[in-house]
Amino acid sequence: MRPPDFDLRSGSLVERALFNNRLLVVLLCALVTALLGWQATRLQLNASFEKTIPAHHPYIHNFLQYQDDLSGLGNAVRVAVANPKGSIYDAKFLDALRRMSDEVFLIPGVARVQMKSLWTPSTRWTGVTEEGLEGGTVIPEGYDGSPQSLEQLRANVARSGEIGQLVALDDRSSVIYVPLLAKDPQGRPLDYGALAGRLEDLRIKYEREGLGVHITGFTKVVGELIDGVREVLMFFAVAVAIAAVAVFWFTRCIRSTLLVVTASLVAVVWQLGLLPLLGYALDPYSILVPFLVFAIGMSHGAQKMNGIMQDIGRGCPKLVAARFTFRRLFLAGLTALLADAVGFAVLLVIDVQAIRELAIAASIGVGVLIVTNLILLPILLSYTGVSAAAARRSLRSEAAEQKLPLWRWLDRFTQRRWAVGAVVTGLLLASAAGMVSQHLAIGDLDPGAPELRADSRYNRDVAFLNGAYGASSDVLAVMVKTPDGQCSQYDTLNKVDTLEWQLRQLDGVESTSTLALLNRRVLAGLNEGNPKWYEFLPNQDMLNTVTARAPRGLYNEACSMLTLYVYLRDHKADTLTRVVDHVEAFAKVNDTADTKFLLAAGSAGIEAATNIVVKDAWRTMLLLVYGAVVVLSLVTFRSWRAVLVAVLPLMLTSVLAEALMVALGMGVKVATLPVIALGVGIGVDYALYILSVTLAQLREGKSLSESYYRALLFTGKVVLLTGVTLAIGVITWVASPIKFQADMGLLLAFMFLWNMLGAMVLIPALSHLLLKPPTDPAGTPCAMSAGQAAQMLQQ
């Protein structure tokens, strides 16, 4: 139904093309939804170690270049098998360790040549005997489990240097070290979920035999995150239910509530369906993106639904109401969504594939919202409208809201005294938060996996290994490049020895291992263990002799590279920074044309490179996000003053969020880096909707107070509704077993609420100080008196 005087040819070209072909638009969207819904069933949940590291950083370039010469210093799993009833020198325990080592060896994706345990041939001992320098496999030849074999094994372990590495300090457990390949034997990316499941099956099997099994490594972190996805989906369902209940409470209209929720869920379906179509999987670290897409969709959808309901309440037919709402809010909504999409796309500048895929997933999700929530939803509402009761209630509630104390209180911020007070308060908060945010660390702040709870199985396993082996599994390796055949030269080893000694003095370094240290130990051993001989002597023949019998992990086959292993207490950002800075300073002074000290390999070396990339990208990313928001806001409002009014509250939220991260003990890392950028994208929606209505009213000649009051009545209550609703939805995440999700729930709840508060308090205050009323007010579009509206509703 439309009034006889409504011209279907009115409105923009886009409006006419869409609303004059409504049925075609609905049918096309239904077809796309069916196709992409089928594609979404093919979406895989997986992660990749290679995607979480900055592939183009010099450290990673060095690691990848010499990876074949390194002994499994990339992605690896450590399986510690403990004997609760005694030491490892027990025939029954050693038989179980052998069987488990064999089973792990056969798991697809294991780098079998580099795998190491007491039972692998690569585990050897070197020692001084009456006949000179000798060595052999740790498991004695002819081992039969007899007391004599066990004593020989004990002696071999003592001479192997593996105490604290493969054997616990208390001799009660032994590690199976399992380096992993990037691809399985069929050439497919390694399925971390399946691999974690195989390891967990082995854990269960051998724990039934009375052993203790503790597993650490990236694979198990991903495994626990994937296991937690089921609960993540439950929390997502709770958030959807809360949003639906809140919208229904606001409208008391089932049909419009279902349409708003459905349109937002259709956007999620489109996003999830496009990912496998483009060759992407869903990463555990980006599992929050579908909810963010839903949240943004609910925000825009509620605005459209509210505008249509108000116009119907004033007497406009549902088609006309939908078109008028489309005209008023499409540009603001499009600008907000484009700002979201560009803001997320800015994350592509970060040289970490996991973040880039998150950026692509988020940008895709926001892009489809332009169709589902800015176009499809108004068209569907133009067919269904809202119930007459909801429309009448809208009229009554608007009249009641004229006297609402909250609206009157917010309207005070259009007055100079209140506006100045709000801005000064904002400046004080920004200053205080800015000082706190200076303490925002880059990288992990806790041992183990901060993404998981401290009492999770994984972090308990990490604590066991750290305690039993006297050091964490965090290893940073320095590669010392030399000409072929010259890795044992005295000048080179002397520099390595010097750096090694210096590193052992640093806080956070537990121990080191190099060819130079082996030479010291062998020289002392050849002289009856006399500590006076624990020295690094300039005897090239001796160095060559020791090198010939040294484990290949200390140098490569061509004797062109040495490896300096640095075993760290943890992988906290401060520890990594301290070690990396020292090595770089040493290399700057000691590098020559023939000898170069290169960073970095090992789990800690890779994480150090990641921290550096994240630190460099952090501020750049925020500048680009805000640059995109500023440009799009300027295109929309054509006023630098209006841009400042829209952006300054968002900047305050960003600074406060950084301070909150410090309070929560969260560092900036791959998992947390995108969150504030996502928060900026969500927050700009609130600002643009309120400001666009305020500016439109100002252009009609109304005062700032009246203009802002109209914006509150038209969009403010929906901003309040969505902000509070979404905050309640995500705050439930604090109960998640995944600490990463719990932290994100707190951070997102804060950003939802503070962006809402900033939009409703700072926008009128800044508008009073910055905006000037236009000199040429425009007229208003269709409106009816209350009597006309009531009469039309009765027809």
PDB file of C-alpha atoms in Angstrom, residues 596-790:
ATOM      1  CA  LYS A 596      77.885 -13.954  10.936  1.00  0.00           C
ATOM      2  CA  PHE A 597      75.586 -14.363  13.953  1.00  0.00           C
ATOM      3  CA  LEU A 598      72.032 -14.765  12.674  1.00  0.00           C
ATOM      4  CA  LEU A 599      68.729 -14.693  14.553  1.00  0.00           C
ATOM      5  CA  ALA A 600      66.648 -16.741  15.054  1.00  0.00           C
ATOM      6  CA  ALA A 601      65.324 -20.284  15.222  1.00  0.00           C
ATOM      7  CA  GLY A 602      63.524 -22.245  17.898  1.00  0.00           C
ATOM      8  CA  SER A 603      60.061 -21.595  19.322  1.00  0.00           C
ATOM      9  CA  ALA A 604      61.259 -18.561  21.290  1.00  0.00           C
ATOM     10  CA  GLY A 605      63.159 -17.161  18.298  1.00  0.00           C
ATOM     11  CA  ILE A 606      60.071 -17.394  16.118  1.00  0.00           C
ATOM     12  CA  GLU A 607      57.962 -15.756  18.820  1.00  0.00           C
ATOM     13  CA  ALA A 608      60.536 -12.972  19.184  1.00  0.00           C
ATOM     14  CA  ALA A 609      60.198 -12.249  15.455  1.00  0.00           C
ATOM     15  CA  THR A 610      56.409 -12.265  15.778  1.00  0.00           C
ATOM     16  CA  ASN A 611      56.571  -9.813  18.679  1.00  0.00           C
ATOM     17  CA  ILE A 612      58.747  -7.446  16.645  1.00  0.00           C
ATOM     18  CA  VAL A 613      56.320  -7.502  13.725  1.00  0.00           C
ATOM     19  CA  VAL A 614      53.330  -6.976  16.021  1.00  0.00           C
ATOM     20  CA  LYS A 615      55.058  -4.066  17.769  1.00  0.00           C
ATOM     21  CA  ASP A 616      55.913  -2.380  14.473  1.00  0.00           C
ATOM     22  CA  ALA A 617      52.409  -2.914  13.100  1.00  0.00           C
ATOM     23  CA  TRP A 618      50.434  -1.938  16.228  1.00  0.00           C
ATOM     24  CA  ARG A 619      50.496   1.848  15.891  1.00  0.00           C
ATOM     25  CA  THR A 620      50.624   1.731  12.085  1.00  0.00           C
ATOM     26  CA  MET A 621      47.469  -0.355  12.058  1.00  0.00           C
ATOM     27  CA  LEU A 622      45.601   2.086  14.318  1.00  0.00           C
ATOM     28  CA  LEU A 623      46.716   5.066  12.233  1.00  0.00           C
ATOM     29  CA  LEU A 624      45.470   3.397   9.065  1.00  0.00           C
ATOM     30  CA  VAL A 625      42.175   2.375  10.697  1.00  0.00           C
ATOM     31  CA  TYR A 626      41.507   5.908  11.861  1.00  0.00           C
ATOM     32  CA  GLY A 627      42.710   7.292   8.541  1.00  0.00           C
ATOM     33  CA  ALA A 628      40.086   5.193   6.764  1.00  0.00           C
ATOM     34  CA  VAL A 629      37.369   6.274   9.198  1.00  0.00           C
ATOM     35  CA  VAL A 630      38.337   9.939   8.798  1.00  0.00           C
ATOM     36  CA  VAL A 631      38.314   9.804   4.988  1.00  0.00           C
ATOM     37  CA  LEU A 632      34.950   8.049   4.786  1.00  0.00           C
ATOM     38  CA  SER A 633      33.426  10.354   7.402  1.00  0.00           C
ATOM     39  CA  LEU A 634      34.728  13.367   5.490  1.00  0.00           C
ATOM     40  CA  VAL A 635      33.152  12.067   2.266  1.00  0.00           C
ATOM     41  CA  THR A 636      29.857  11.586   4.107  1.00  0.00           C
ATOM     42  CA  PHE A 637      29.648  14.779   6.158  1.00  0.00           C
ATOM     43  CA  ARG A 638      31.755  17.131   3.990  1.00  0.00           C
ATOM     44  CA  SER A 639      32.862  18.835   7.207  1.00  0.00           C
ATOM     45  CA  TRP A 640      36.108  18.441   9.106  1.00  0.00           C
ATOM     46  CA  ARG A 641      34.317  19.595  12.230  1.00  0.00           C
ATOM     47  CA  ALA A 642      31.788  16.768  11.949  1.00  0.00           C
ATOM     48  CA  VAL A 643      34.641  14.307  11.380  1.00  0.00           C
ATOM     49  CA  LEU A 644      36.277  15.381  14.640  1.00  0.00           C
ATOM     50  CA  VAL A 645      32.962  14.993  16.448  1.00  0.00           C
ATOM     51  CA  ALA A 646      32.631  11.421  15.125  1.00  0.00           C
ATOM     52  CA  VAL A 647      36.232  10.273  15.585  1.00  0.00           C
ATOM     53  CA  LEU A 648      37.362  11.744  18.907  1.00  0.00           C
ATOM     54  CA  PRO A 649      35.044   9.505  21.025  1.00  0.00           C
ATOM     55  CA  LEU A 650      36.403   6.459  19.176  1.00  0.00           C
ATOM     56  CA  MET A 651      39.985   7.488  19.925  1.00  0.00           C
ATOM     57  CA  LEU A 652      39.147   7.806  23.617  1.00  0.00           C
ATOM     58  CA  THR A 653      37.688   4.288  23.550  1.00  0.00           C
ATOM     59  CA  SER A 654      40.865   2.919  21.941  1.00  0.00           C
ATOM     60  CA  VAL A 655      43.110   4.446  24.610  1.00  0.00           C
ATOM     61  CA  LEU A 656      40.848   3.222  27.413  1.00  0.00           C
ATOM     62  CA  ALA A 657      40.782  -0.267  25.870  1.00  0.00           C
ATOM     63  CA  GLU A 658      44.587  -0.361  25.860  1.00  0.00           C
ATOM     64  CA  ALA A 659      44.597   0.604  29.533  1.00  0.00           C
ATOM     65  CA  LEU A 660      42.072  -2.158  30.223  1.00  0.00           C
ATOM     66  CA  MET A 661      44.364  -4.659  28.472  1.00  0.00           C
ATOM     67  CA  VAL A 662      47.131  -3.640  30.875  1.00  0.00           C
ATOM     68  CA  ALA A 663      44.765  -4.122  33.831  1.00  0.00           C
ATOM     69  CA  LEU A 664      43.702  -7.547  32.532  1.00  0.00           C
ATOM     70  CA  GLY A 665      47.311  -8.629  32.005  1.00  0.00           C
ATOM     71  CA  MET A 666      46.876  -8.952  28.240  1.00  0.00           C
ATOM     72  CA  GLY A 667      49.712  -8.352  25.808  1.00  0.00           C
ATOM     73  CA  VAL A 668      49.469  -7.292  22.187  1.00  0.00           C
ATOM     74  CA  LYS A 669      49.954 -10.435  20.097  1.00  0.00           C
ATOM     75  CA  VAL A 670      48.550 -12.264  17.104  1.00  0.00           C
ATOM     76  CA  ALA A 671      45.432 -13.266  19.036  1.00  0.00           C
ATOM     77  CA  THR A 672      44.670  -9.798  20.464  1.00  0.00           C
ATOM     78  CA  LEU A 673      46.042  -7.400  17.841  1.00  0.00           C
ATOM     79  CA  PRO A 674      42.855  -7.163  15.730  1.00  0.00           C
ATOM     80  CA  VAL A 675      40.422  -6.633  18.611  1.00  0.00           C
ATOM     81  CA  ILE A 676      40.753  -2.879  19.062  1.00  0.00           C
ATOM     82  CA  ALA A 677      40.617  -2.370  15.300  1.00  0.00           C
ATOM     83  CA  LEU A 678      37.386  -4.367  15.298  1.00  0.00           C
ATOM     84  CA  GLY A 679      36.132  -2.282  18.228  1.00  0.00           C
ATOM     85  CA  VAL A 680      36.748   0.927  16.297  1.00  0.00           C
ATOM     86  CA  GLY A 681      34.708  -0.466  13.427  1.00  0.00           C
ATOM     87  CA  ILE A 682      31.754  -1.297  15.652  1.00  0.00           C
ATOM     88  CA  GLY A 683      31.946   2.019  17.505  1.00  0.00           C
ATOM     89  CA  VAL A 684      31.859   4.141  14.380  1.00  0.00           C
ATOM     90  CA  ASP A 685      28.359   2.799  13.650  1.00  0.00           C
ATOM     91  CA  TYR A 686      26.947   4.451  16.762  1.00  0.00           C
ATOM     92  CA  ALA A 687      28.665   7.757  16.054  1.00  0.00           C
ATOM     93  CA  LEU A 688      27.616   7.946  12.416  1.00  0.00           C
ATOM     94  CA  TYR A 689      23.965   7.178  13.052  1.00  0.00           C
ATOM     95  CA  ILE A 690      23.539   9.729  15.859  1.00  0.00           C
ATOM     96  CA  LEU A 691      25.582  12.390  14.103  1.00  0.00           C
ATOM     97  CA  SER A 692      23.895  11.943  10.720  1.00  0.00           C
ATOM     98  CA  VAL A 693      20.422  12.504  12.224  1.00  0.00           C
ATOM     99  CA  THR A 694      21.695  15.440  14.288  1.00  0.00           C
ATOM    100  CA  LEU A 695      23.204  17.113  11.225  1.00  0.00           C
ATOM    101  CA  ALA A 696      20.049  16.485   9.189  1.00  0.00           C
ATOM    102  CA  GLN A 697      17.958  18.211  11.874  1.00  0.00           C
ATOM    103  CA  LEU A 698      20.426  21.107  12.055  1.00  0.00           C
ATOM    104  CA  ARG A 699      20.125  21.576   8.311  1.00  0.00           C
ATOM    105  CA  GLU A 700      16.362  21.881   8.760  1.00  0.00           C
ATOM    106  CA  GLY A 701      16.959  24.897  10.996  1.00  0.00           C
ATOM    107  CA  LYS A 702      16.517  23.324  14.415  1.00  0.00           C
ATOM    108  CA  SER A 703      18.735  24.174  17.353  1.00  0.00           C
ATOM    109  CA  LEU A 704      21.468  21.772  18.490  1.00  0.00           C
ATOM    110  CA  SER A 705      19.410  20.820  21.543  1.00  0.00           C
ATOM    111  CA  GLU A 706      16.348  20.026  19.467  1.00  0.00           C
ATOM    112  CA  SER A 707      18.394  18.303  16.759  1.00  0.00           C
ATOM    113  CA  TYR A 708      20.191  16.068  19.218  1.00  0.00           C
ATOM    114  CA  TYR A 709      16.920  15.361  21.021  1.00  0.00           C
ATOM    115  CA  ARG A 710      15.388  14.185  17.760  1.00  0.00           C
ATOM    116  CA  ALA A 711      18.468  12.014  17.125  1.00  0.00           C
ATOM    117  CA  LEU A 712      18.037  10.437  20.562  1.00  0.00           C
ATOM    118  CA  LEU A 713      14.388   9.687  19.878  1.00  0.00           C
ATOM    119  CA  PHE A 714      15.062   8.351  16.397  1.00  0.00           C
ATOM    120  CA  THR A 715      18.379   6.467  16.751  1.00  0.00           C
ATOM    121  CA  GLY A 716      19.638   7.004  20.296  1.00  0.00           C
ATOM    122  CA  LYS A 717      17.383   4.454  21.923  1.00  0.00           C
ATOM    123  CA  VAL A 718      18.500   1.844  19.371  1.00  0.00           C
ATOM    124  CA  VAL A 719      22.147   2.699  20.032  1.00  0.00           C
ATOM    125  CA  LEU A 720      21.430   2.249  23.734  1.00  0.00           C
ATOM    126  CA  LEU A 721      19.593  -1.006  23.060  1.00  0.00           C
ATOM    127  CA  THR A 722      22.268  -2.563  20.850  1.00  0.00           C
ATOM    128  CA  GLY A 723      25.173  -1.381  23.012  1.00  0.00           C
ATOM    129  CA  VAL A 724      23.745  -2.845  26.208  1.00  0.00           C
ATOM    130  CA  THR A 725      22.405  -5.989  24.509  1.00  0.00           C
ATOM    131  CA  LEU A 726      25.658  -6.864  22.793  1.00  0.00           C
ATOM    132  CA  ALA A 727      27.647  -6.119  25.929  1.00  0.00           C
ATOM    133  CA  ILE A 728      25.422  -8.507  27.904  1.00  0.00           C
ATOM    134  CA  GLY A 729      25.830 -11.108  25.144  1.00  0.00           C
ATOM    135  CA  VAL A 730      29.630 -11.052  25.184  1.00  0.00           C
ATOM    136  CA  ILE A 731      30.054 -10.663  28.943  1.00  0.00           C
ATOM    137  CA  THR A 732      28.739 -14.216  29.252  1.00  0.00           C
ATOM    138  CA  TRP A 733      32.001 -15.323  27.629  1.00  0.00           C
ATOM    139  CA  VAL A 734      33.827 -14.846  30.936  1.00  0.00           C
ATOM    140  CA  ALA A 735      32.576 -18.346  31.790  1.00  0.00           C
ATOM    141  CA  SER A 736      34.351 -19.848  28.761  1.00  0.00           C
ATOM    142  CA  PRO A 737      37.105 -22.405  29.443  1.00  0.00           C
ATOM    143  CA  ILE A 738      39.184 -20.578  26.814  1.00  0.00           C
ATOM    144  CA  LYS A 739      40.826 -17.618  28.509  1.00  0.00           C
ATOM    145  CA  PHE A 740      41.318 -15.875  25.184  1.00  0.00           C
ATOM    146  CA  GLN A 741      37.559 -15.840  24.631  1.00  0.00           C
ATOM    147  CA  ALA A 742      36.910 -14.732  28.218  1.00  0.00           C
ATOM    148  CA  ASP A 743      39.355 -11.831  27.842  1.00  0.00           C
ATOM    149  CA  MET A 744      37.856 -10.864  24.509  1.00  0.00           C
ATOM    150  CA  GLY A 745      34.401 -10.939  26.079  1.00  0.00           C
ATOM    151  CA  LEU A 746      35.480  -8.440  28.735  1.00  0.00           C
ATOM    152  CA  LEU A 747      37.264  -6.240  26.216  1.00  0.00           C
ATOM    153  CA  LEU A 748      34.411  -6.262  23.702  1.00  0.00           C
ATOM    154  CA  ALA A 749      31.778  -5.638  26.393  1.00  0.00           C
ATOM    155  CA  PHE A 750      33.785  -2.628  27.533  1.00  0.00           C
ATOM    156  CA  MET A 751      34.126  -1.333  23.967  1.00  0.00           C
ATOM    157  CA  PHE A 752      30.430  -1.844  23.177  1.00  0.00           C
ATOM    158  CA  LEU A 753      29.409   0.094  26.286  1.00  0.00           C
ATOM    159  CA  TRP A 754      32.029   2.805  26.072  1.00  0.00           C
ATOM    160  CA  ASN A 755      31.485   3.415  22.350  1.00  0.00           C
ATOM    161  CA  MET A 756      27.785   3.772  23.134  1.00  0.00           C
ATOM    162  CA  LEU A 757      28.468   6.139  26.043  1.00  0.00           C
ATOM    163  CA  GLY A 758      30.967   8.136  24.008  1.00  0.00           C
ATOM    164  CA  ALA A 759      28.506   8.510  21.143  1.00  0.00           C
ATOM    165  CA  MET A 760      25.677   9.668  23.412  1.00  0.00           C
ATOM    166  CA  VAL A 761      27.687  12.013  25.667  1.00  0.00           C
ATOM    167  CA  LEU A 762      30.688  13.280  23.716  1.00  0.00           C
ATOM    168  CA  ILE A 763      28.963  13.795  20.358  1.00  0.00           C
ATOM    169  CA  PRO A 764      26.551  16.474  21.692  1.00  0.00           C
ATOM    170  CA  ALA A 765      29.334  18.025  23.768  1.00  0.00           C
ATOM    171  CA  LEU A 766      31.756  18.190  20.842  1.00  0.00           C
ATOM    172  CA  SER A 767      28.933  19.328  18.541  1.00  0.00           C
ATOM    173  CA  HIS A 768      28.298  22.293  20.834  1.00  0.00           C
ATOM    174  CA  LEU A 769      31.961  23.277  20.698  1.00  0.00           C
ATOM    175  CA  LEU A 770      32.681  22.531  17.028  1.00  0.00           C
ATOM    176  CA  LEU A 771      29.543  22.541  14.886  1.00  0.00           C
ATOM    177  CA  LYS A 772      27.824  25.655  13.553  1.00  0.00           C
ATOM    178  CA  PRO A 773      24.148  25.671  12.515  1.00  0.00           C
ATOM    179  CA  PRO A 774      23.600  26.076   8.737  1.00  0.00           C
ATOM    180  CA  THR A 775      22.457  29.400   7.373  1.00  0.00           C
ATOM    181  CA  ASP A 776      20.155  27.836   4.740  1.00  0.00           C
ATOM    182  CA  PRO A 777      17.895  25.285   6.441  1.00  0.00           C
ATOM    183  CA  ALA A 778      16.123  22.728   4.281  1.00  0.00           C
ATOM    184  CA  GLY A 779      12.581  21.442   4.503  1.00  0.00           C
ATOM    185  CA  THR A 780      11.415  18.169   6.027  1.00  0.00           C
ATOM    186  CA  PRO A 781      10.027  15.160   4.172  1.00  0.00           C
ATOM    187  CA  CYS A 782       6.683  13.437   4.727  1.00  0.00           C
ATOM    188  CA  ALA A 783       5.218  13.620   8.213  1.00  0.00           C
ATOM    189  CA  MET A 784       1.667  13.367   9.461  1.00  0.00           C
ATOM    190  CA  SER A 785      -0.075  14.680  12.493  1.00  0.00           C
ATOM    191  CA  ALA A 786      -0.825  12.316  15.318  1.00  0.00           C
ATOM    192  CA  GLY A 787      -4.515  12.369  14.337  1.00  0.00           C
ATOM    193  CA  GLN A 788      -3.729  11.526  10.718  1.00  0.00           C
ATOM    194  CA  ALA A 789      -1.416   8.764  11.813  1.00  0.00           C
ATOM    195  CA  ALA A 790      -3.971   7.251  14.155  1.00  0.00           C
TER     196      ALA A 790
END
